[in-house]
Amino acid sequence: MKKQIQIEERIKKFDKVIEVSGDKSISIRCVLLASQAIGKSKIYNLLESQDVINALKSIKKLGIKYKKFKKYYEISGYGLAGYNTKKKIQINAGNSGTLARLIMGLLIDAKKEVTIVGDNSLSRRDFSRVTEPLTCFGANIISKKKKLPVNIRGSDFLRPINYEEKIGSAQCKSAVMLAALKTPGITKINAKKSRNHTELLFKEIGIPINVKSYLNHDYIELRGLINFKSFNYIVPGDISSCAFFIVLTLLGNNSKLKIKNININSSRTGIIKILNKMNAKIKYLNKRKYKGEQVADILVKSKKNLIGINCPRNLNSSAIDEFLVIFLVAAKAKGISVFKNLGELNKKESPRLNIAINFLRKIGIKVKRKNDDIKIYGKPNLILDGNYSIKNFRKDHRVLMMSCVAALTFGGKWRISDSDSINTSFPTFFHIINKLGANIN
Ligand code: S3P
């Protein structure tokens, strides 16, 4: 695969069944929790993307062994005190905010200093949102200007905290939950709603946790210093990867796609709720439960009469990684779509709100912005025939995939840079998209 790809043709009609790789959030959580369990855990269908490989490399640096078998990864943990932090260590989280933030939680009892570093994109992101609560546990944390590198050294006098999570960030909530595992006493968390994979995994592997769910927030109580046993887990497909194919099909020409075995946890399905409000008629088939998570096959068909949406803000968190492609649907829908309170998008791997607005304007879509709210003026007959060059300046994997979907559905001649950024989350993206009839190489 060349670093710069060219797309010069719209995708033709297709009728296919596909599977996407394992969920990134769940994969990283499984690796980290298995590394602190007692015994050998087996993780099937682990996503083999760079973010997850960096998670495996990180636990290895901390003295944890893992082995790759044909169908699963085996991770051998030695319990909560099992990390070897007797010497100074550097951990490279690469592009992954989830890995960097969650592993910090597990390092609040490190004997010597552990330094967390990351790539250019990660090094621009704010880490105070996790270092502040972790410092309250008693850990010693140093970072310059709230950014990486973060140096973290534990304390023998860790104490539980009462934490108010106000952003709706699962990474912050989970970092504090993992820190609570290392801390005597009961940690109490009041968190604005966000993805709840950590809570479900804790319950599943026998970590004592109490969760009370309310309309807009969850109240969590966790008792620390209780060891837990190894576990087996089959990671379901990632709805965030699936999102690109859902939109490709929806905006395509008379096409139909079934995507098998996808995690449809309601804290992740904002995209389905939003697109169905826009008249998409996406269906779940074969719904089932797996270890507390909801899993289903997703059926989507091309749709001509999509309509604009006044997007309810309470869906923002459950669609947070999917807005780039949701905006493409808004660009093709009849009427004006309104999205509010999207400031968090600018705090991702790249400033995605700014990037999306520039992108839509470049392809001739009117967008009005007021602070973190935007209005997209849809053009149901949008067909492009110009030349478009996308410089993906922060190598954001999701900007790359969104650009490919736009090129394959709207037409025009496209040059898109940094196709290797795909490896962050979805190494098989091009393989699947070519299976649907594209010709990207
Ligand atoms: C993630 C949480 C979200 C999401 C990210 C993965 C996680 O980030 O955008 O891709 O696995 O917990 P925030 O918690 O910062 O919203």
PDB file of N, CA and C in Angstrom, residues 70 86 91-93 119 166 238 269 287 334 336 348 374 408 440:
ATOM      1  N   LYS A  70      -2.699 -19.052  17.202  1.00  0.00           N
ATOM      2  CA  LYS A  70      -3.422 -18.812  15.948  1.00  0.00           C
ATOM      3  C   LYS A  70      -4.693 -17.971  16.177  1.00  0.00           C
ATOM      4  N   LYS A  86      10.772  -1.944  39.321  1.00  0.00           N
ATOM      5  CA  LYS A  86      11.905  -1.653  40.231  1.00  0.00           C
ATOM      6  C   LYS A  86      12.977  -0.819  39.548  1.00  0.00           C
ATOM      7  N   ILE A  91       7.440   4.011  28.583  1.00  0.00           N
ATOM      8  CA  ILE A  91       6.374   3.339  27.833  1.00  0.00           C
ATOM      9  C   ILE A  91       5.939   4.249  26.693  1.00  0.00           C
ATOM     10  N   ASN A  92       5.895   3.659  25.475  1.00  0.00           N
ATOM     11  CA  ASN A  92       5.497   4.462  24.324  1.00  0.00           C
ATOM     12  C   ASN A  92       4.067   4.096  23.925  1.00  0.00           C
ATOM     13  N   ALA A  93       3.135   5.013  24.145  1.00  0.00           N
ATOM     14  CA  ALA A  93       1.727   4.732  23.839  1.00  0.00           C
ATOM     15  C   ALA A  93       1.395   5.038  22.379  1.00  0.00           C
ATOM     16  N   ASP A 119       3.341   9.600  20.176  1.00  0.00           N
ATOM     17  CA  ASP A 119       3.730  10.211  18.896  1.00  0.00           C
ATOM     18  C   ASP A 119       3.356  11.705  18.895  1.00  0.00           C
ATOM     19  N   LYS A 166     -16.751  15.031  34.772  1.00  0.00           N
ATOM     20  CA  LYS A 166     -17.779  15.935  34.223  1.00  0.00           C
ATOM     21  C   LYS A 166     -17.765  16.024  32.702  1.00  0.00           C
ATOM     22  N   ASP A 238     -15.888  -4.011  16.081  1.00  0.00           N
ATOM     23  CA  ASP A 238     -15.851  -2.606  16.504  1.00  0.00           C
ATOM     24  C   ASP A 238     -16.845  -1.761  15.698  1.00  0.00           C
ATOM     25  N   THR A 269     -23.727   3.201  20.335  1.00  0.00           N
ATOM     26  CA  THR A 269     -24.532   3.126  19.113  1.00  0.00           C
ATOM     27  C   THR A 269     -25.185   4.456  18.731  1.00  0.00           C
ATOM     28  N   LYS A 287     -29.662 -10.469  17.592  1.00  0.00           N
ATOM     29  CA  LYS A 287     -29.170  -9.791  18.809  1.00  0.00           C
ATOM     30  C   LYS A 287     -28.846 -10.805  19.887  1.00  0.00           C
ATOM     31  N   LYS A 334     -31.480  15.866   2.959  1.00  0.00           N
ATOM     32  CA  LYS A 334     -32.328  17.007   2.607  1.00  0.00           C
ATOM     33  C   LYS A 334     -32.487  17.895   3.837  1.00  0.00           C
ATOM     34  N   ILE A 336     -31.332  21.058   6.724  1.00  0.00           N
ATOM     35  CA  ILE A 336     -30.188  21.491   7.539  1.00  0.00           C
ATOM     36  C   ILE A 336     -30.032  20.541   8.720  1.00  0.00           C
ATOM     37  N   LYS A 348      -9.354  15.148  19.976  1.00  0.00           N
ATOM     38  CA  LYS A 348      -9.040  13.775  19.562  1.00  0.00           C
ATOM     39  C   LYS A 348      -7.677  13.728  18.860  1.00  0.00           C
ATOM     40  N   ILE A 374     -22.459  23.336  15.082  1.00  0.00           N
ATOM     41  CA  ILE A 374     -22.407  23.545  13.630  1.00  0.00           C
ATOM     42  C   ILE A 374     -23.745  23.237  12.963  1.00  0.00           C
ATOM     43  N   LEU A 408     -15.360   7.721  -2.437  1.00  0.00           N
ATOM     44  CA  LEU A 408     -16.038   6.590  -3.075  1.00  0.00           C
ATOM     45  C   LEU A 408     -17.533   6.819  -3.263  1.00  0.00           C
ATOM     46  N   ILE A 440      -8.502   0.246  -4.457  1.00  0.00           N
ATOM     47  CA  ILE A 440      -7.515   1.142  -3.850  1.00  0.00           C
ATOM     48  C   ILE A 440      -6.229   0.353  -3.622  1.00  0.00           C
TER      49      ILE A 440
END
